[in-house]
Amino acid sequence: MSTVDANFLVLIPLFPLLGAAIIGVLSLHAVARGKSPARPLVNGVACLMPALSFVFVCIGYFKLKGSGAEGAALAQTLYTWMEAGAFKVDVAFLFDNLSCLYLAFVTFVGTLIHVYSIGYMAHDEGFARYMAYLNLFMFSMIMLVLGSSLPLMFVGWEGVGLCSYLLIGFWFNDEAKASAGKKAFIINRIGDFGFVVGMALIFIQCNGLLDYPGLVSHVAANKAVLGTSGVVTAACLLLFLGCAGKSAQLPLYVWLPDAMAGPTPVSALIHAATMVTAGIYLVVRMGFLYILSPTAMAVVATVGALTALFAAIIGFLQYDIKKVLAYSTVSQLGFMFMAVGVGAFSAGVFHVVTHAFFKACLFLGAGSVIHAMHGEQDIRNMGGLRKLMPWTYWTFVISWLAIIGCPPFSGFFSKDEILWQTLTAHHNISHGLAVVLWAIGFVAAGCTAYYMTRLVILTFWGEGRADEETRKHIHESPRSMVIPLVVLAAGAGILGFFGLPHVIVDHSVVNDWLLGTFTAYGLPDADHGAAAKEWAMMGCSVLIAAAGAGIALLFYVKKPELPAVLLPKLKGLYTFIHNKYYVDELYEAIIVKPIFRISKSILYGIGDVIIIEGIVNGVAGLMRDVGARLRPIQTGDTRVYARWIMGATILTIALVFWLAVV
Amino acid sequence: MTGIFFDMQDHLLSILTFAPLIGLLVILLMSGRAVNGIRWFTLVLTLAIFLVSLSLVSRFSADASGFQLLERAEWFSTLRISYLLGVDGLSLWLVMLVTFLSPIVVLSSWRAIDDHVKEFHLMVLLLQMAMTGTLVSLDLMLFFVFWELMLIPMFLMIGIWGGKRRIYASVKFFIYTMAGSALMLVAIFYIGYKYSFDLTLILQEYTLSRQEQLWLFAAFTISFAIKVPMFPLHTWLPDAHVEAPTAGSVILAGVLLKMGTYGFVRFAVPLFPEAALAAAPLFKTLAVIGIIYGALVAMVQTDMKKLVAYSSVSHLGVVMLGIFTFSELGVKGGIYQMIGHGLSTGSLFLLVGIIYERRHKRMISDFGGIMHVMPLYGVCFMIATLSSVGLPGLNGFIGEIMVIISAVRDHVVWGVLAASGMILGAVYMLWMVQRVFFGEIKHEENRGLKDLSLREALVMLPLIIMMFVMGVVTTPFTSRMTVSVNEQIVDRIETVRVLQAMDSDSVVAHGDMIESTKDRHSEDIVNALAASRSSAARRFDPGTVAGPSTDGVPFAAERRQRGDGAP
């Protein structure tokens, strides 16, 4: 891989960091004086910084394109961060086609959400703290993507986790919300554990290398050795544990629905568009290693597919507008992992990008609704908002069509590409498994259409179910919130044309662009299969989406009495799904409680207090006792002492004689 | 006078060690009622010492081999005990940690200590002298004198200014650590009279027999392991911390515990490498038990101080694990973790102290929701917490990641267990933060709590700055450790490994491995080592060990990066 030095790369993460620092200081200063900092200043800085990052990402894009060479990348090395023997980590940035694409949507969507937040947080006292965290998040996310080595990615990885923690628990006076933040951080730490150990294994296996360009060439040169090594599989699986934590996959997805406790723009930015896709980025970034291990690939794809279906089904019966979207995100992330697991890296990344737009738009739309309804999140109390909030409604509809896979909206192309690539996969994964995964994904796509349609119907259609007082105040959101919605909806609508399927165009824009990075991985050429079959599968995708949407229409518009009839027959199943399969309760019962109990009563209660302290104090007590017993000897009575001396003398003489005789 | 100043440059270590003693004499002459005078004087003095100590860093050469700024004088020549001071990459940053924390400790006790102010400051200064002395002594007897001297002021500090069970805690602390030292004294006598008290001389001239090493190592390590404290010798620590005044806790967590781990890298491992290698599995096991056990027990504590105390057991386990991987990465990580832990845990104790001063309570359940009334305090606490849980960008991460990677390389089981401490660390720290700071205010009497005062902010600021600095810029710290870590630990252990491999008649096998690593110098060392092995004195010059490692691992480069290491 050839790299071109580019000294401006550091600016991309630096701007938001600077923003976070400035706003943080303003905020602390204000807090110390018991006042609020100036709103326009804080808002201006907060929105300007990610926008500047976006500008420099664009500059980077043109430079990268201008360099001409295939697989070229821009790079910048600042200084050595850590060094001990073979372990050397530079603070260095790598701007290649993959990171360029990722950064482009991260900074673009990020900036829009900052703008949206101005309106959303307009009545919140803590807006400065909020903006500081949001800027800090942008910095961390950019570091995650732009860093040129695994340890640097880990800096961003932990940074976004921290910001997520802080923002989920943003309204910390509500203990449940603070608790959700803590849960997110701790579950992510389980993933981070995998990341760190996996990174250590790669370090050991790959000659102490941790930077991507070095690893790519090392792996290319040692394919034969590494391909047969179980360590590579172990490392990939451990890294994937990290992904499962960050990107909310089975079995670590449980934090994401709770994370909806945070302000809604945060859910849009962090828990839908950007941070949660970091796991896909990691797998794709380390794709050259993953393709050496069919086992790891199969695990990634299978977990992805199962998560896609599993979460979609939970989405059926949720009544919190944000929770529905949260499970939808988990499900969509599952699709992405299914894609990268079968080796369709470009398709996975493309879905990341389209998902960032339509899901951010959906979340912001939901935020707009919640904002208008003064915090109401239960869709049973909504309905009839179509007329009252036209901008929100229409942007929501576009994103809805995108997510359920209605052509020609973006989600159709990206999701269909994933399904098609899964169905035809046979290089990195056995074909039989691929077909099974495809079937799971196909069903999950139908489920998606069902729960999303249900959401739209209950929220926007029909009669308003809110109380009079709330209805009176429902209004379209301010312009700072509507404009981002429109821009995102536009993206959700048209982005699909950058990733048209092979039967329509020979070279899709996204695919070609990403090849710049993936060529070096040595991926086998994609098999395009028969064109007729691909058209047919596209038709099937549309049909399953239509079926899902149709059932939702049937249940909630045409025959609203039907669910009530069906419900008693499926009572058990309903309760089971409605309670999210009792996974949280299961974890609580088999992991959290036992660990806590064992720590408290056995380790601390028995180990420390009784055994160790018992021995320590026992020894001390023994000394005291022995002393006490021996004390009577020291009577101070001369006659007693004389007797002792007498006895000892006789004994000594006897001993001497005895020794002499023997 | 001019003479003294002229000599200052040559006696920097003596000055750093004994300047507190001079201050102590001055305070003795001051009236006990001039409390503010005493406070200001001590603060200025400790600050001045810190400033002087900065020249230690600037004068320290990262590339020089052996000890630097050596000072040698006859002391008890009939007993062969000398006054010998010196510093190297293992002790440099710990000395800096002492001088850095001292003014902070003085400033933090401004209000907390109200009675016996004069005596308290005497103790602080005495303690600083003893700690510095311990770190720079290179004569075993001199080291022991300072080592024991550390106990007395700490004992008094807990016993006089401590909490309710202070007598129990202080006696326990004293007897526990004293018991360990007794055996070390015997061992020191043995080494002193058989060989020498002069550490530099022993390291260069003598190799102790395996039998000797095992016994002496055991005697030394009991003392050190108590101090660390390693599981299961840790139970003095929670008591001492809980009862100690804030200043005592800070010094205890910040520096005193590191004396144990320092003892390992300075004495136990370099002097007895064969024994250390043999005992490594035991120590690594105890270290990982400490990491996990400490974390789990910390999780269920209800007393904030006790929680932080148990977290120390966990963190020091990481240090021990790093040291006993005997690799440059692990040992450096361990030392980094020592400094990092001094900053983060020191801060946490200060912060708990700040709130204790206000409410005279430190149970977690006594608080809740105090973020509303003490936002600045909350921010400081959060940063210290994140540093403690090893968030990248802060100091705690660096040592942790280095140790984990080197532990995985050593054996994946150690690595996995050590890394699981990462998860548990987040659990107990964030849970505490949650219960203390978030939610609504639970107790009405907490509503009136005052946020950090200017003085308290000044106490926290340097610590927080250093947490960031040591998280972002690490090479100025680690590069000054490189030579010493390799000379004192990595090479010595490597030599033992090579010798043992030769003893077990696997010379041929090893030769093959060397062949395969394609390194020209390798055979030279093996030959040199073989020669030194066969010589009756079993004397070896570390300088001959100038080739790469021979264990066939592709990390030869790590141990060999510095070409200038050997004299």
CSV table of N, CA and C in Angstrom, one decimal, chain A residues 19-38 42 125-130 132-133, chain B residues 371 374-383 451-452 457 461 464 468:
chain,number,residue,atom,x,y,z
A,19,GLY,N,-13.5,21.7,20.2
A,19,GLY,CA,-14.9,22.1,20.5
A,19,GLY,C,-15.3,21.6,21.9
A,20,ALA,N,-15.0,20.3,22.1
A,20,ALA,CA,-15.4,19.8,23.4
A,20,ALA,C,-14.6,20.5,24.5
A,21,ALA,N,-13.4,20.8,24.3
A,21,ALA,CA,-12.6,21.5,25.4
A,21,ALA,C,-13.2,22.9,25.6
A,22,ILE,N,-13.4,23.6,24.5
A,22,ILE,CA,-13.9,25.0,24.7
A,22,ILE,C,-15.3,25.0,25.5
A,23,ILE,N,-16.2,24.1,25.0
A,23,ILE,CA,-17.5,24.1,25.6
A,23,ILE,C,-17.4,23.6,27.0
A,24,GLY,N,-16.5,22.6,27.2
A,24,GLY,CA,-16.4,22.0,28.5
A,24,GLY,C,-15.9,23.1,29.5
A,25,VAL,N,-14.9,23.9,29.1
A,25,VAL,CA,-14.4,24.9,30.0
A,25,VAL,C,-15.5,26.0,30.2
A,26,LEU,N,-16.2,26.4,29.2
A,26,LEU,CA,-17.3,27.4,29.3
A,26,LEU,C,-18.3,26.8,30.3
A,27,SER,N,-18.6,25.6,30.2
A,27,SER,CA,-19.6,25.0,31.0
A,27,SER,C,-19.2,24.9,32.4
A,28,LEU,N,-18.0,24.5,32.7
A,28,LEU,CA,-17.5,24.4,34.1
A,28,LEU,C,-17.4,25.7,34.7
A,29,HIS,N,-16.9,26.7,33.9
A,29,HIS,CA,-16.8,28.0,34.4
A,29,HIS,C,-18.2,28.6,34.8
A,30,ALA,N,-19.2,28.3,34.0
A,30,ALA,CA,-20.5,28.8,34.3
A,30,ALA,C,-21.1,28.1,35.5
A,31,VAL,N,-20.8,26.8,35.6
A,31,VAL,CA,-21.3,26.0,36.7
A,31,VAL,C,-20.7,26.6,38.0
A,32,ALA,N,-19.4,26.9,38.0
A,32,ALA,CA,-18.8,27.4,39.2
A,32,ALA,C,-19.4,28.7,39.6
A,33,ARG,N,-20.0,29.5,38.6
A,33,ARG,CA,-20.6,30.7,39.0
A,33,ARG,C,-22.1,30.6,39.1
A,34,GLY,N,-22.6,29.4,38.9
A,34,GLY,CA,-24.0,29.2,39.1
A,34,GLY,C,-24.9,29.8,37.9
A,35,LYS,N,-24.3,30.0,36.8
A,35,LYS,CA,-25.0,30.5,35.6
A,35,LYS,C,-25.0,29.5,34.5
A,36,SER,N,-25.7,29.9,33.4
A,36,SER,CA,-25.6,29.1,32.2
A,36,SER,C,-24.7,29.8,31.2
A,37,PRO,N,-23.9,29.1,30.4
A,37,PRO,CA,-23.1,29.8,29.4
A,37,PRO,C,-23.9,30.3,28.3
A,38,ALA,N,-23.4,31.2,27.5
A,38,ALA,CA,-24.1,31.8,26.4
A,38,ALA,C,-24.5,30.8,25.4
A,42,VAL,N,-22.2,28.6,22.5
A,42,VAL,CA,-22.0,27.1,22.7
A,42,VAL,C,-22.5,26.4,21.4
A,125,GLU,N,-31.5,22.9,30.6
A,125,GLU,CA,-30.4,23.7,31.2
A,125,GLU,C,-29.0,23.1,31.0
A,126,GLY,N,-28.9,21.8,30.8
A,126,GLY,CA,-27.6,21.2,30.6
A,126,GLY,C,-27.1,21.2,29.2
A,127,PHE,N,-27.6,22.1,28.3
A,127,PHE,CA,-27.3,22.0,26.9
A,127,PHE,C,-25.8,22.1,26.7
A,128,ALA,N,-25.1,22.9,27.5
A,128,ALA,CA,-23.6,23.0,27.2
A,128,ALA,C,-22.9,21.7,27.5
A,129,ARG,N,-23.2,21.1,28.6
A,129,ARG,CA,-22.6,19.8,28.9
A,129,ARG,C,-22.9,18.8,27.8
A,130,TYR,N,-24.2,18.9,27.3
A,130,TYR,CA,-24.6,18.0,26.2
A,130,TYR,C,-23.8,18.2,25.0
A,132,ALA,N,-20.8,19.5,24.7
A,132,ALA,CA,-19.4,19.1,25.0
A,132,ALA,C,-19.3,17.6,24.8
A,133,TYR,N,-20.2,16.9,25.3
A,133,TYR,CA,-20.1,15.4,25.2
A,133,TYR,C,-20.3,15.0,23.7
B,371,MET,N,-24.1,15.0,42.6
B,371,MET,CA,-23.7,15.7,41.4
B,371,MET,C,-24.4,17.0,41.3
B,374,MET,N,-22.5,19.3,43.9
B,374,MET,CA,-21.0,19.4,43.8
B,374,MET,C,-20.6,19.0,42.4
B,375,PRO,N,-20.9,19.8,41.4
B,375,PRO,CA,-20.6,19.4,40.0
B,375,PRO,C,-19.1,19.3,39.7
B,376,LEU,N,-18.3,20.3,40.2
B,376,LEU,CA,-16.9,20.3,39.9
B,376,LEU,C,-16.3,19.1,40.6
B,377,TYR,N,-16.7,18.8,41.8
B,377,TYR,CA,-16.2,17.7,42.5
B,377,TYR,C,-16.5,16.4,41.7
B,378,GLY,N,-17.7,16.4,41.2
B,378,GLY,CA,-18.2,15.2,40.4
B,378,GLY,C,-17.3,15.0,39.2
B,379,VAL,N,-17.0,16.1,38.6
B,379,VAL,CA,-16.1,16.0,37.4
B,379,VAL,C,-14.8,15.4,37.7
B,380,CYS,N,-14.2,15.9,38.8
B,380,CYS,CA,-12.9,15.4,39.2
B,380,CYS,C,-13.0,13.9,39.6
B,381,PHE,N,-14.0,13.6,40.3
B,381,PHE,CA,-14.2,12.2,40.7
B,381,PHE,C,-14.3,11.3,39.5
B,382,MET,N,-15.1,11.8,38.5
B,382,MET,CA,-15.3,11.0,37.3
B,382,MET,C,-13.9,10.8,36.5
B,383,ILE,N,-13.1,11.9,36.4
B,383,ILE,CA,-11.9,11.7,35.7
B,383,ILE,C,-11.0,10.7,36.5
B,451,ASP,N,-19.4,22.9,47.0
B,451,ASP,CA,-18.5,22.3,45.9
B,451,ASP,C,-17.1,22.6,46.3
B,452,LEU,N,-16.2,22.1,45.5
B,452,LEU,CA,-14.7,22.3,45.8
B,452,LEU,C,-14.4,23.7,46.1
B,457,ALA,N,-9.5,22.6,44.7
B,457,ALA,CA,-9.4,22.6,43.3
B,457,ALA,C,-7.9,22.6,43.0
B,461,LEU,N,-6.0,19.8,40.7
B,461,LEU,CA,-5.6,20.1,39.4
B,461,LEU,C,-4.3,19.5,38.9
B,464,ILE,N,-4.9,15.8,38.1
B,464,ILE,CA,-5.7,15.6,36.9
B,464,ILE,C,-4.9,15.9,35.6
B,468,PHE,N,-3.8,13.2,32.5
B,468,PHE,CA,-3.9,13.3,31.0
B,468,PHE,C,-2.5,13.2,30.4
